[in-house]
Coordinates of C-alpha atoms in Angstrom, one line a residue:
X1 CA 70.7 -216.9 57.4
X2 CA 70.9 -220.7 57.4
X3 CA 73.3 -222.6 59.6
X4 CA 75.4 -223.3 56.5
X5 CA 75.7 -219.6 55.9
X6 CA 76.7 -218.9 59.5
X7 CA 80.4 -219.0 58.7
X8 CA 83.2 -218.7 61.2
X9 CA 83.8 -215.2 59.9
X10 CA 80.2 -214.1 60.6
X11 CA 80.2 -215.9 64.0
X12 CA 83.3 -214.1 65.2
X13 CA 81.9 -210.7 64.1
X14 CA 78.7 -211.3 65.9
X15 CA 80.7 -212.0 69.0
X16 CA 82.5 -208.7 68.4
X17 CA 79.2 -206.9 68.0
X18 CA 78.0 -208.3 71.4
X19 CA 81.1 -206.9 73.0
X20 CA 81.2 -203.4 71.5
X21 CA 77.4 -202.7 71.3
X22 CA 76.3 -203.5 74.8
X23 CA 75.1 -201.5 76.6
X24 CA 75.2 -199.2 73.5
X25 CA 76.4 -195.7 72.7
X26 CA 73.6 -194.0 74.4
X27 CA 72.7 -192.2 71.1
X28 CA 69.4 -193.6 70.1
X29 CA 69.6 -193.1 66.3
X30 CA 73.2 -194.3 66.2
X31 CA 72.4 -197.6 68.0
X32 CA 69.4 -198.1 65.8
X33 CA 71.4 -197.7 62.7
X34 CA 74.1 -200.1 64.0
X35 CA 71.5 -202.7 64.7
X36 CA 69.9 -202.3 61.3
X37 CA 73.2 -202.7 59.4
X38 CA 74.3 -205.6 61.6
X39 CA 71.0 -207.4 60.9
X40 CA 71.3 -206.8 57.2
X41 CA 74.9 -208.1 57.3
X42 CA 73.9 -211.3 59.2
X43 CA 71.0 -211.9 56.8
X44 CA 73.0 -211.6 53.6
X45 CA 76.4 -212.7 54.8
X46 CA 79.4 -212.2 52.6
X47 CA 78.7 -211.7 48.8
X48 CA 79.8 -214.5 46.5
X49 CA 80.9 -214.2 42.8
X50 CA 77.3 -214.3 41.7
X51 CA 77.0 -210.7 42.9
X52 CA 78.2 -208.7 39.9
X53 CA 80.2 -206.3 42.0
X54 CA 82.2 -209.2 43.4
X55 CA 82.4 -211.3 40.3
X56 CA 86.2 -211.4 40.2
X57 CA 86.9 -211.5 44.0
X58 CA 86.0 -214.7 45.9
X59 CA 85.6 -214.5 49.6
X60 CA 85.3 -218.2 50.5
X61 CA 88.7 -218.3 52.3
X62 CA 87.9 -215.2 54.3
X63 CA 84.6 -216.6 55.3
X64 CA 86.4 -219.5 57.1
X65 CA 88.5 -217.2 59.2
X66 CA 87.7 -215.8 62.7
X67 CA 88.8 -212.4 63.9
X68 CA 89.2 -211.0 67.4
X69 CA 87.1 -207.9 67.9
X70 CA 90.0 -205.5 68.6
X71 CA 93.4 -204.9 70.1
X72 CA 93.3 -204.3 73.8
X73 CA 96.8 -203.0 73.7
X74 CA 96.6 -200.8 70.7
X75 CA 96.6 -197.6 72.8
X76 CA 100.0 -198.4 74.1
X77 CA 101.5 -200.7 71.4
X78 CA 105.0 -199.5 70.4
X79 CA 105.0 -198.0 66.9
X80 CA 108.0 -196.1 65.4
X81 CA 106.9 -192.8 64.0
X82 CA 109.4 -193.3 61.2
X83 CA 107.1 -196.1 59.9
X84 CA 104.6 -193.5 58.7
X85 CA 106.7 -190.3 58.2
X86 CA 106.3 -188.9 54.7
X87 CA 108.4 -186.2 53.0
X88 CA 106.4 -183.1 52.1
X89 CA 103.7 -184.0 54.7
X90 CA 104.4 -182.4 58.1
X91 CA 101.1 -180.7 59.0
X92 CA 98.3 -181.9 61.2
X93 CA 98.0 -185.6 61.6
X94 CA 95.7 -188.2 63.1
X95 CA 97.2 -191.7 63.7
X96 CA 95.3 -194.9 64.4
X97 CA 96.9 -198.2 65.4
X98 CA 94.7 -201.2 64.7
X99 CA 91.8 -198.9 64.5
X100 CA 92.4 -197.1 67.8
X101 CA 93.2 -193.4 67.9
X102 CA 96.7 -192.6 69.3
X103 CA 97.0 -189.0 70.6
X104 CA 100.7 -189.6 71.4
X105 CA 101.5 -190.2 67.7
X106 CA 99.2 -187.6 66.3
X107 CA 99.7 -183.8 65.6
X108 CA 96.6 -181.9 66.5
X109 CA 98.0 -178.9 68.4
X110 CA 97.7 -175.5 66.9
X111 CA 95.5 -176.4 64.0
X112 CA 95.4 -173.8 61.2
X113 CA 92.5 -171.4 61.1
X114 CA 89.4 -172.9 59.6
X115 CA 90.4 -176.6 60.2
X116 CA 88.5 -178.8 62.6
X117 CA 90.1 -182.3 63.0
X118 CA 89.2 -184.8 65.7
X119 CA 88.7 -188.6 66.1
X120 CA 85.1 -189.8 65.7
X121 CA 85.2 -191.2 69.3
X122 CA 85.6 -187.6 70.6
X123 CA 83.1 -186.1 68.2
X124 CA 80.4 -188.4 69.4
X125 CA 80.8 -187.0 72.9
X126 CA 79.6 -183.6 71.7
X127 CA 76.9 -182.4 69.4
X128 CA 76.1 -185.5 67.3
X129 CA 73.4 -184.0 65.0
X130 CA 75.9 -182.9 62.3
X131 CA 77.1 -186.6 62.1
X132 CA 73.6 -188.1 61.9
X133 CA 73.1 -188.1 58.2
X134 CA 76.3 -190.0 57.5
X135 CA 76.3 -192.4 60.5
X136 CA 72.6 -193.3 60.2
X137 CA 72.9 -194.6 56.6
X138 CA 71.6 -198.0 55.8
X139 CA 73.5 -199.9 53.1
X140 CA 71.1 -201.8 50.8
X141 CA 73.1 -202.9 47.8
X142 CA 74.0 -206.6 47.5
X143 CA 77.7 -205.9 47.4
X144 CA 77.7 -203.6 50.5
X145 CA 78.5 -206.3 53.1
X146 CA 81.6 -204.6 54.4
X147 CA 80.0 -201.2 54.5
X148 CA 77.2 -202.7 56.6
X149 CA 79.8 -204.3 58.8
X150 CA 81.6 -201.1 59.2
X151 CA 78.4 -199.1 60.0
X152 CA 77.6 -201.7 62.7
X153 CA 81.0 -202.0 64.4
X154 CA 83.1 -198.9 63.8
X155 CA 83.9 -197.1 67.0
X156 CA 86.4 -194.5 65.8
X157 CA 87.6 -192.7 62.7
X158 CA 88.1 -189.2 61.5
X159 CA 85.8 -186.1 61.5
X160 CA 87.4 -183.4 59.4
X161 CA 85.8 -180.1 58.5
X162 CA 87.1 -177.0 56.7
X163 CA 85.3 -173.7 57.2
X164 CA 84.0 -171.8 54.2
X165 CA 86.8 -170.0 52.2
X166 CA 89.5 -171.4 54.5
X167 CA 92.7 -172.6 52.8
X168 CA 94.7 -175.2 54.7
X169 CA 98.2 -174.8 53.5
X170 CA 99.8 -178.0 54.9
X171 CA 98.5 -181.4 53.9
X172 CA 96.5 -183.2 56.6
X173 CA 97.9 -186.7 57.2
X174 CA 95.6 -189.6 58.2
X175 CA 97.6 -192.6 59.2
X176 CA 96.3 -196.2 59.7
X177 CA 98.9 -198.6 61.1
X178 CA 98.4 -202.3 61.1
X179 CA 100.5 -203.5 64.0
X180 CA 101.4 -207.1 64.9
X181 CA 100.0 -208.4 68.1
X182 CA 101.5 -211.0 70.4
X183 CA 101.8 -214.5 68.8
X184 CA 101.3 -213.1 65.3
X185 CA 100.6 -215.6 62.6
X186 CA 102.9 -215.8 59.5
X187 CA 101.9 -213.5 56.7
X188 CA 101.0 -216.4 54.4
X189 CA 99.4 -219.2 56.4
X190 CA 98.8 -222.6 55.1
X191 CA 95.2 -223.3 53.9
X192 CA 94.5 -225.5 56.9
X193 CA 95.3 -222.5 59.2
X194 CA 92.7 -220.2 57.7
X195 CA 89.9 -221.6 59.7
X196 CA 91.9 -221.4 63.0
X197 CA 93.9 -218.2 62.9
X198 CA 95.7 -217.2 66.1
X199 CA 94.4 -214.7 68.5
X200 CA 96.4 -211.9 66.9
X201 CA 94.1 -211.8 63.8
X202 CA 92.2 -208.7 64.6
X203 CA 89.3 -206.9 62.9
X204 CA 89.1 -203.1 63.1
X205 CA 86.7 -200.7 61.6
X206 CA 87.1 -196.9 61.1
X207 CA 84.5 -194.4 59.8
X208 CA 85.4 -191.0 58.3
X209 CA 83.5 -187.8 57.6
X210 CA 85.1 -185.1 55.6
X211 CA 83.4 -181.8 54.6
X212 CA 84.8 -178.8 52.9
X213 CA 82.8 -175.6 53.1
X214 CA 82.1 -173.2 50.2
X215 CA 85.3 -172.1 48.6
X216 CA 87.5 -174.1 51.0
X217 CA 90.7 -175.8 49.9
X218 CA 92.5 -178.8 51.4
X219 CA 95.2 -181.4 50.6
X220 CA 94.7 -184.7 52.3
X221 CA 97.0 -187.7 52.6
X222 CA 95.6 -191.1 53.6
X223 CA 98.3 -193.6 54.5
X224 CA 97.9 -197.3 55.3
X225 CA 101.1 -198.8 56.6
X226 CA 102.3 -202.0 58.4
X227 CA 104.3 -202.2 61.7
X228 CA 105.2 -205.9 61.6
X229 CA 103.6 -208.8 59.8
X230 CA 100.0 -209.6 60.6
X231 CA 96.8 -210.8 59.0
X232 CA 94.3 -208.3 60.3
X233 CA 91.0 -207.3 58.7
X234 CA 90.5 -203.6 58.3
X235 CA 87.4 -201.9 57.0
X236 CA 87.0 -198.2 56.2
X237 CA 84.1 -196.1 55.1
X238 CA 84.6 -192.5 54.1
X239 CA 82.0 -189.8 53.2
X240 CA 83.5 -186.7 51.5
X241 CA 81.3 -183.6 50.7
X242 CA 82.7 -180.6 48.8
X243 CA 80.4 -177.6 49.0
X244 CA 80.2 -174.9 46.3
X245 CA 83.6 -174.0 44.9
X246 CA 85.6 -176.2 47.2
X247 CA 88.9 -177.8 46.2
X248 CA 90.3 -181.1 47.4
X249 CA 93.5 -182.9 46.5
X250 CA 93.8 -186.3 48.1
X251 CA 96.7 -188.8 47.9
X252 CA 96.1 -192.4 49.2
X253 CA 99.2 -194.6 49.7
X254 CA 98.2 -198.1 50.6
X255 CA 101.2 -200.2 51.8
X256 CA 99.6 -202.6 54.3
X257 CA 101.1 -205.8 55.6
X258 CA 101.5 -208.6 53.0
X259 CA 99.0 -210.8 54.8
X260 CA 96.3 -208.3 55.7
X261 CA 92.8 -207.8 54.3
X262 CA 91.7 -204.2 53.7
X263 CA 88.3 -203.1 52.4
X264 CA 87.6 -199.4 51.8
X265 CA 84.4 -197.7 50.7
X266 CA 84.7 -194.1 49.7
X267 CA 81.8 -191.7 48.6
X268 CA 82.5 -188.3 47.2
X269 CA 79.9 -185.6 46.5
X270 CA 80.8 -182.5 44.5
X271 CA 78.5 -179.5 44.6
X272 CA 78.5 -176.6 42.2
X273 CA 81.9 -175.6 40.8
X274 CA 83.7 -178.0 43.3
X275 CA 86.8 -179.8 42.2
X276 CA 88.6 -182.9 43.4
X277 CA 91.7 -184.7 42.3
X278 CA 92.3 -188.2 43.8
X279 CA 95.6 -190.1 43.6
X280 CA 95.7 -193.8 44.6
X281 CA 98.8 -196.0 44.9
X282 CA 98.0 -199.6 45.9
X283 CA 101.1 -201.7 46.9
X284 CA 100.4 -203.9 50.0
X285 CA 97.9 -206.3 51.3
X286 CA 96.9 -209.9 50.5
X287 CA 93.3 -209.0 49.7
X288 CA 92.5 -205.4 49.0
X289 CA 89.1 -203.9 47.9
X290 CA 88.4 -200.3 47.1
X291 CA 85.0 -199.0 46.2
X292 CA 85.0 -195.4 45.0
X293 CA 81.7 -193.7 44.3
X294 CA 81.6 -190.1 43.1
X295 CA 78.6 -188.0 42.3
X296 CA 79.0 -184.7 40.4
X297 CA 75.9 -183.2 41.9
X298 CA 76.5 -179.5 41.1
X299 CA 76.9 -177.7 37.8
X300 CA 80.4 -177.4 36.5
X301 CA 81.9 -179.7 39.1
X302 CA 85.0 -181.6 38.1
X303 CA 86.7 -184.8 39.2
X304 CA 90.0 -186.3 38.3
X305 CA 91.1 -189.7 39.5
X306 CA 94.6 -191.2 39.1
X307 CA 95.4 -194.7 40.3
X308 CA 98.1 -197.4 40.1
X309 CA 98.3 -200.9 41.6
X310 CA 101.6 -202.9 41.6
X311 CA 101.1 -206.5 42.6
X312 CA 103.4 -209.5 43.4
X313 CA 103.2 -213.0 44.8
X314 CA 99.5 -213.9 45.2
X315 CA 98.2 -210.4 46.0
X316 CA 94.6 -209.6 44.9
X317 CA 93.5 -206.0 44.5
X318 CA 90.0 -205.1 43.3
X319 CA 89.1 -201.5 42.5
X320 CA 85.4 -200.6 41.7
X321 CA 84.9 -197.0 40.6
X322 CA 81.6 -195.5 39.8
X323 CA 81.2 -191.9 38.7
X324 CA 77.8 -190.3 38.2
X325 CA 77.3 -187.1 36.3
X326 CA 74.0 -185.6 37.3
X327 CA 74.4 -181.8 36.7
X328 CA 75.1 -179.5 33.8
X329 CA 78.6 -179.1 32.3
X330 CA 80.3 -181.5 34.7
X331 CA 83.7 -183.2 33.9
X332 CA 85.5 -186.3 35.0
X333 CA 88.9 -187.6 33.8
X334 CA 90.2 -190.9 35.1
X335 CA 93.6 -192.5 34.3
X336 CA 94.4 -195.8 36.0
X337 CA 97.4 -198.2 35.5
X338 CA 97.9 -201.8 36.8
X339 CA 100.9 -204.1 37.0
X340 CA 100.7 -207.7 38.0
X341 CA 103.6 -210.2 38.4
X342 CA 103.9 -213.8 39.5
X343 CA 100.5 -215.2 40.5
X344 CA 98.8 -211.9 41.5
X345 CA 95.5 -210.7 40.3
X346 CA 94.2 -207.2 39.7
X347 CA 90.6 -206.1 39.0
X348 CA 89.5 -202.7 37.8
X349 CA 85.9 -201.7 37.0
X350 CA 85.3 -198.1 35.9
X351 CA 81.6 -197.2 35.4
X352 CA 80.5 -193.8 34.3
X353 CA 76.9 -192.7 34.2
X354 CA 75.7 -189.5 32.6
X355 CA 72.2 -189.1 34.0
X356 CA 69.3 -187.5 32.4
X357 CA 69.6 -183.7 32.5
X358 CA 73.4 -183.7 32.8
X359 CA 73.8 -182.1 29.4
X360 CA 77.2 -180.8 28.5
X361 CA 79.1 -183.4 30.5
X362 CA 82.6 -184.5 29.5
X363 CA 83.8 -187.9 30.8
X364 CA 86.9 -189.9 30.0
X365 CA 88.4 -193.1 31.4
X366 CA 91.6 -194.9 30.6
X367 CA 92.7 -198.2 32.1
X368 CA 96.0 -199.7 30.9
X369 CA 97.6 -202.7 32.4
X370 CA 100.8 -204.8 32.2
X371 CA 101.2 -208.5 32.8
X372 CA 104.8 -209.4 33.8
X373 CA 104.1 -213.1 34.3
X374 CA 102.3 -215.8 32.4
X375 CA 100.4 -216.7 35.6
X376 CA 99.3 -213.1 36.5
X377 CA 95.9 -211.9 35.7
X378 CA 94.2 -208.5 35.3
X379 CA 90.5 -208.1 34.7
X380 CA 89.5 -204.6 33.5
X381 CA 85.9 -203.5 32.7
X382 CA 85.1 -200.0 31.5
X383 CA 81.4 -199.1 31.5
X384 CA 79.6 -196.1 30.0
X385 CA 75.9 -195.1 30.2
X386 CA 74.6 -191.9 28.7
X387 CA 71.1 -190.5 29.2
X388 CA 71.8 -186.8 28.3
X389 CA 72.4 -184.7 25.3
X390 CA 75.5 -182.9 24.0
X391 CA 77.9 -185.1 25.9
X392 CA 81.5 -185.9 25.3
X393 CA 82.6 -189.3 26.6
X394 CA 85.3 -191.8 25.9
X395 CA 86.6 -194.9 27.7
X396 CA 89.2 -197.6 26.9
X397 CA 91.0 -200.5 28.5
X398 CA 94.0 -202.6 27.6
X399 CA 95.9 -205.5 29.1
X400 CA 99.3 -206.5 27.6
X401 CA 103.0 -207.0 28.1
X402 CA 106.0 -204.7 27.9
X403 CA 106.9 -203.6 24.4
X404 CA 109.6 -205.9 23.0
X405 CA 111.0 -203.2 20.7
X406 CA 111.5 -200.8 23.7
X407 CA 113.2 -203.6 25.6
X408 CA 115.5 -204.4 22.7
X409 CA 116.4 -200.7 22.4
X410 CA 117.4 -200.4 26.0
X411 CA 119.3 -203.7 26.0
X412 CA 121.2 -202.6 22.8
X413 CA 122.4 -199.7 24.9
X414 CA 124.0 -202.0 27.4
X415 CA 121.2 -202.0 30.0
X416 CA 120.6 -205.4 31.6
X417 CA 117.2 -207.0 31.0
X418 CA 116.0 -206.7 34.6
X419 CA 116.9 -203.0 34.8
X420 CA 115.3 -202.4 31.4
X421 CA 112.0 -204.0 32.4
X422 CA 112.0 -202.0 35.6
X423 CA 112.6 -198.8 33.8
X424 CA 109.8 -199.3 31.3
X425 CA 107.4 -200.5 34.0
X426 CA 108.2 -197.5 36.2
X427 CA 107.7 -195.1 33.3
X428 CA 104.3 -196.8 32.5
X429 CA 103.1 -196.1 36.1
X430 CA 104.9 -192.8 36.9
X431 CA 102.9 -190.8 34.4
X432 CA 99.9 -191.1 36.7
X433 CA 101.4 -188.9 39.4
X434 CA 103.0 -186.3 37.0
X435 CA 100.4 -183.7 38.0
X436 CA 100.9 -184.0 41.7
X437 CA 102.5 -180.7 42.8
X438 CA 104.0 -181.8 46.1
X439 CA 107.4 -182.7 44.7
X440 CA 108.8 -184.4 47.8
X441 CA 105.7 -186.6 48.2
X442 CA 105.7 -187.4 44.4
X443 CA 109.3 -188.5 44.6
X444 CA 108.5 -190.7 47.6
X445 CA 105.7 -192.4 45.8
X446 CA 108.1 -193.0 42.9
X447 CA 110.6 -194.6 45.3
X448 CA 107.8 -196.8 46.8
X449 CA 106.7 -197.8 43.4
X450 CA 110.2 -198.8 42.3
X451 CA 110.7 -200.8 45.5
X452 CA 107.7 -202.9 44.6
X453 CA 108.6 -203.6 41.0
X454 CA 110.0 -207.1 40.2
X455 CA 113.7 -207.4 40.8
X456 CA 114.2 -210.5 38.6

């Protein structure tokens, strides 16, 4: 990397690496993987818009910021449990504050039979061989800068395993709190402040490994929430593997601080007859990126994804979804909705590949989006590649405004314009969560969604 590429962002993270990696973990393969990924990150730096996967998300401003390597007081920082309490979710829980595991806020006593749940930092003190495949990965794609960074610097996260044929009745709650540190910067700093953030701008990195054994069933809730205003950078990499006949239902509620940057990279592998249903609600953050890669690796595996983003102000949310069918008679069904108001920008790319030999696959993707302001922008890009026979596939994308006839109808019934717009927008988004069978959680998501809709 040239000196011109050695940005304040890269320099600050190199300083962080020097602090967290010396003298090393003592696990040879893990330290080697960390060094390889760090070297790759330093060589390539942050991707620019010439990289196709980052075409609509510029990182120039982020490249001029510096981040402290971690929060020394995260283990004792005061966080109100009400901040992350969710109705319908009162089972086992792991809570992390600024990337640091908090046993005092977690619920890991008396785990149900068949469930193993522990922070990565504890798992690395035991037999590490089951973690080796996931943690020794080297990320080689041009757009994988943050995955490389996470692989190099993550020191904690979640290791969750469900034994074969075990059915975990209560949803498992994974909580990631972004908490304000002393001397916190305002949520929306002036451009001149970007190159000189205050010491409270932290970078934290968490790494998750989730595996469901044959015939296992699990409901999982991933929850990103703010405790005070801050501008932290958080990265997260998750590997999920569903063995033969496993069932997973996952809900992700992202409501991070208005000034934060959050980058998530999720990989899901479905073996024979496995099924996964993923719900995503994106509400918070200044810059949010979510890469979701799913591989239907076993015959008759099935994936459903349901997602919504609701943006205001100058928020920027970028979702990149890639689904690969590579076995016989697999199915995927994806329904995504986006709403952008004021000067916000949403990005959604949905790519489906039906590989050679994946005969009998059935794939569908729908991306529908609403612009509530003349200055808002949504870029949506469906992609479909088919290399197999006897395939059913469909995809479509729309970007538009609220239907004027529906608005007129509601107003003619005496409903004020603001309320009528909110009702139509909520109905547009609400349909995505209709199949979620946790009634209390579904109602909470609905309330959160309504709270983020424009009030004028």
